Coordinates of C-alpha atoms in Angstrom, one line a residue:
M1 CA 173.9 260.7 9.2
Y2 CA 170.9 260.8 11.4
Q3 CA 171.3 260.3 15.1
T4 CA 169.4 257.4 16.6
R5 CA 167.0 258.7 19.1
Q6 CA 165.5 256.5 21.9
A7 CA 161.7 256.5 21.8
Y8 CA 159.7 257.2 25.0
A9 CA 156.0 256.8 25.6
P10 CA 154.5 260.3 25.7
T11 CA 153.5 261.5 29.2
P12 CA 151.4 264.5 30.2
H13 CA 153.6 267.5 31.0
S14 CA 151.8 267.9 34.3
Y15 CA 152.6 264.3 35.5
V16 CA 155.3 264.1 38.2
P17 CA 156.1 260.6 39.5
N18 CA 155.5 260.1 43.2
T19 CA 158.7 258.3 44.2
A20 CA 157.7 258.2 47.8
F21 CA 154.5 256.3 47.0
S22 CA 156.3 254.0 44.6
A23 CA 158.8 253.1 47.2
T24 CA 156.1 251.8 49.5
I25 CA 154.9 249.1 46.9
N26 CA 156.6 245.7 47.2
L27 CA 155.8 243.6 44.2
D28 CA 157.1 240.5 45.9
E29 CA 154.7 241.0 48.9
E30 CA 151.6 238.6 49.0
V31 CA 148.3 240.4 48.7
K32 CA 146.2 239.7 51.7
L33 CA 142.5 239.1 51.0
A34 CA 141.6 239.1 54.7
E35 CA 143.0 241.0 57.6
T36 CA 142.0 238.8 60.5
R37 CA 142.1 235.0 61.2
A38 CA 138.3 235.0 61.3
E39 CA 138.0 236.5 57.9
R40 CA 140.5 234.0 56.4
D41 CA 138.6 231.1 58.0
L42 CA 135.3 232.5 56.6
Q43 CA 136.8 232.8 53.1
D44 CA 138.3 229.3 53.3
S45 CA 134.9 227.8 54.4
L46 CA 133.0 229.5 51.6
A47 CA 135.6 228.3 49.1
E48 CA 135.1 224.8 50.4
V49 CA 131.4 225.1 49.9
F50 CA 131.9 226.3 46.4
S51 CA 134.2 223.4 45.7
I52 CA 131.7 220.9 47.2
I53 CA 128.9 222.1 45.0
I54 CA 130.9 221.9 41.8
T55 CA 132.2 218.5 42.7
L56 CA 128.7 217.3 43.5
D57 CA 127.4 218.5 40.1
E58 CA 130.2 216.7 38.3
L59 CA 129.7 213.5 40.4
E60 CA 126.0 213.5 39.4
K61 CA 126.9 213.8 35.8
A62 CA 129.4 210.9 36.0
Y63 CA 126.8 208.7 37.8
L64 CA 124.2 209.4 35.1
K65 CA 126.7 208.4 32.4
D66 CA 127.6 205.2 34.3
A67 CA 131.1 206.5 34.6
I68 CA 131.4 205.6 38.3
P69 CA 130.4 202.5 40.2
E70 CA 127.3 202.8 42.4
A71 CA 129.2 202.0 45.6
D72 CA 131.8 204.7 44.9
Y73 CA 129.1 207.2 43.9
T74 CA 127.1 206.6 47.1
E75 CA 130.2 206.9 49.4
I76 CA 131.5 210.1 47.7
C77 CA 128.1 211.8 47.5
D78 CA 127.2 211.0 51.1
R79 CA 130.5 212.4 52.3
L80 CA 130.2 215.6 50.2
L81 CA 126.6 216.2 51.5
K82 CA 127.8 215.7 55.1
Q83 CA 130.7 218.1 54.6
Y84 CA 128.4 220.7 53.0
K85 CA 126.0 220.5 56.0
A86 CA 128.8 220.5 58.5
I87 CA 130.4 223.7 57.1
L88 CA 127.1 225.5 57.1
T89 CA 126.5 224.8 60.8
D90 CA 128.9 227.7 61.5
E91 CA 126.8 230.8 62.1
A92 CA 129.3 233.2 60.4
V93 CA 129.5 230.9 57.3
S94 CA 125.7 230.4 57.2
R95 CA 125.1 234.1 57.5
E96 CA 127.5 235.0 54.6
F97 CA 126.2 232.1 52.5
V98 CA 122.5 233.1 53.0
D99 CA 121.1 230.2 51.0
L100 CA 122.0 228.1 48.0
E101 CA 120.2 230.2 45.4
T102 CA 121.8 233.4 46.7
F103 CA 125.3 231.8 46.7
K104 CA 124.8 230.4 43.2
N105 CA 123.7 233.8 41.9
E106 CA 126.6 235.6 43.5
W107 CA 129.1 233.3 42.0
D108 CA 127.3 232.7 38.7
M109 CA 127.0 229.0 39.2
E110 CA 125.1 226.7 36.9
V111 CA 124.8 223.5 38.9
P112 CA 121.3 222.0 38.5
R113 CA 122.2 218.5 39.4
A114 CA 124.0 219.5 42.6
T115 CA 121.1 221.8 43.5
E116 CA 118.7 218.9 43.3
R117 CA 120.9 216.6 45.2
I118 CA 121.4 219.1 48.0
R119 CA 117.7 219.7 48.2
I120 CA 117.0 216.0 48.7
G121 CA 120.0 215.6 51.0
L122 CA 120.7 211.9 50.0
P123 CA 122.5 210.1 47.2
S124 CA 120.4 209.0 44.3
T125 CA 121.1 205.4 45.1
V126 CA 119.4 205.9 48.5
T127 CA 116.2 207.5 47.2
A128 CA 116.0 205.3 44.1
P129 CA 118.0 202.1 44.7
S130 CA 118.9 199.7 41.9
I131 CA 118.8 196.0 42.0
N132 CA 122.5 196.0 42.8
T133 CA 121.9 197.8 46.1
A134 CA 119.5 195.2 47.6
A135 CA 120.6 191.9 49.0
T136 CA 119.2 188.6 47.5
S137 CA 117.6 185.9 49.5
N138 CA 120.4 183.5 48.5
N139 CA 123.3 185.3 49.9
G140 CA 122.8 184.2 53.5
T141 CA 122.7 187.7 55.0
N142 CA 119.2 188.7 54.2
G143 CA 117.8 187.7 57.6
T144 CA 120.2 190.0 59.4
L145 CA 119.4 192.9 57.0
I146 CA 115.7 192.4 57.5
L147 CA 116.2 192.5 61.3
E148 CA 118.3 195.7 61.0
A149 CA 115.6 197.4 58.8
T150 CA 112.9 196.3 61.3
Q151 CA 114.8 197.7 64.2
D152 CA 115.4 201.0 62.4
F153 CA 111.6 201.4 61.7
I154 CA 110.9 200.7 65.4
T155 CA 113.6 203.1 66.6
F156 CA 112.2 205.9 64.5
L157 CA 108.6 205.3 65.6
D158 CA 109.8 205.2 69.3
A159 CA 111.6 208.5 68.8
L160 CA 108.3 210.1 67.6
K161 CA 106.4 208.6 70.6
L162 CA 109.1 210.1 72.9
G163 CA 108.5 213.5 71.5
L164 CA 111.7 213.9 69.6
L165 CA 110.6 216.4 66.9
E166 CA 113.7 218.4 65.9
K167 CA 115.3 217.9 62.5
H168 CA 118.7 216.9 63.8
Q169 CA 117.0 214.2 65.9
L170 CA 114.7 212.7 63.2
H171 CA 116.6 213.1 60.0
P172 CA 119.5 210.7 60.8
L173 CA 117.1 208.0 62.1
L174 CA 114.9 208.3 59.0
S175 CA 118.0 208.1 56.8
D176 CA 118.9 204.8 58.6
V177 CA 115.4 203.5 57.8
I178 CA 115.6 204.1 54.0
Q179 CA 119.2 202.9 53.8
S180 CA 118.5 199.7 55.6
V181 CA 115.4 199.1 53.6
N182 CA 117.3 199.5 50.4
K183 CA 119.7 196.8 51.5
V184 CA 116.8 194.3 51.7
T185 CA 114.8 195.1 48.6
D186 CA 114.8 197.3 45.5
R187 CA 111.1 196.8 45.0
D188 CA 108.7 199.7 45.5
F189 CA 106.1 199.3 48.3
D190 CA 103.3 201.1 49.8
G191 CA 104.6 204.0 51.8
R192 CA 108.2 204.0 50.5
G193 CA 107.6 207.2 48.6
K194 CA 106.4 208.8 51.9
I195 CA 109.7 208.0 53.5
V196 CA 111.6 209.9 50.8
Q197 CA 109.2 212.8 50.9
W198 CA 109.7 213.2 54.7
L199 CA 113.4 213.0 54.3
I200 CA 113.3 215.8 51.8
A201 CA 111.0 217.8 54.0
L202 CA 113.3 217.4 57.0
N203 CA 116.4 218.2 55.0
Q204 CA 114.9 221.6 54.2
M205 CA 114.6 222.5 57.9
K206 CA 117.2 224.1 60.2
A207 CA 119.0 221.7 62.5
T208 CA 117.0 222.7 65.6
E209 CA 113.7 223.4 63.9
E210 CA 110.8 221.2 65.0
I211 CA 107.9 219.6 63.1
S212 CA 104.5 220.4 64.5
E213 CA 102.3 218.0 66.5
D214 CA 100.1 217.6 63.5
Q215 CA 103.1 216.8 61.3
A216 CA 104.3 214.3 63.9
R217 CA 101.0 212.5 63.9
E218 CA 101.0 212.4 60.1
L219 CA 104.6 211.2 60.0
E220 CA 103.8 208.4 62.5
L221 CA 100.9 207.3 60.3
D222 CA 103.0 207.4 57.2
M223 CA 105.8 205.4 58.8
N224 CA 103.5 202.8 60.2
S225 CA 102.0 202.4 56.7
A226 CA 105.5 202.2 55.2
Y227 CA 106.5 199.6 57.8
Q228 CA 103.5 197.4 56.8
G229 CA 104.3 197.9 53.2
F230 CA 107.9 196.9 53.7
K231 CA 106.8 193.7 55.6
A232 CA 104.5 192.8 52.8
T233 CA 107.4 192.7 50.3
L234 CA 109.0 190.0 52.4
K235 CA 106.1 187.5 52.1

């Protein structure tokens, strides 16, 4: 009878196990990706940015397929864009992030719809409103909405006259203009496209970056033209 021999994986004769080193490894111990609180916060913030970009891309796809109501899309998209901008106001996060194209390349992200939405900085329903967004003249609230849109135009023009030229000062006011206009009418009018173009241009700027005096004059002319075009749609 042959004796049963236990098989072992062959090992080089020169190999000697280092029991001291093996004893220092705890397989139950959590692997730390960051040593300090600042490093952990940075990684968490970058992970949130990654998640926001992916979610935005999926949200845009759902909207294009009519898989989500316009009101829900607008609310979610606006919230995601605000969160994205808020996270990147941190200097450490912004420095590590560099810019959207760099971040996408580093993490091999294919998100064309999210890229365009971030570039514009506003939900699609704001830049190109549907008939469901605007109020009708029979609902009894149109007068109030017209007044709000008019006030937003005037507020923005007054800000320019007061010399408020930084992105963080102008962009919110101009966003108010386009959103209040959209509540009144879904019709295109002379100068409406200029409002959207300026919103995109401002969105590309850093928070404290200023437009030049020449740009301010051009912006004022465009906004006055848009205001007249808006009023013409009400006649």
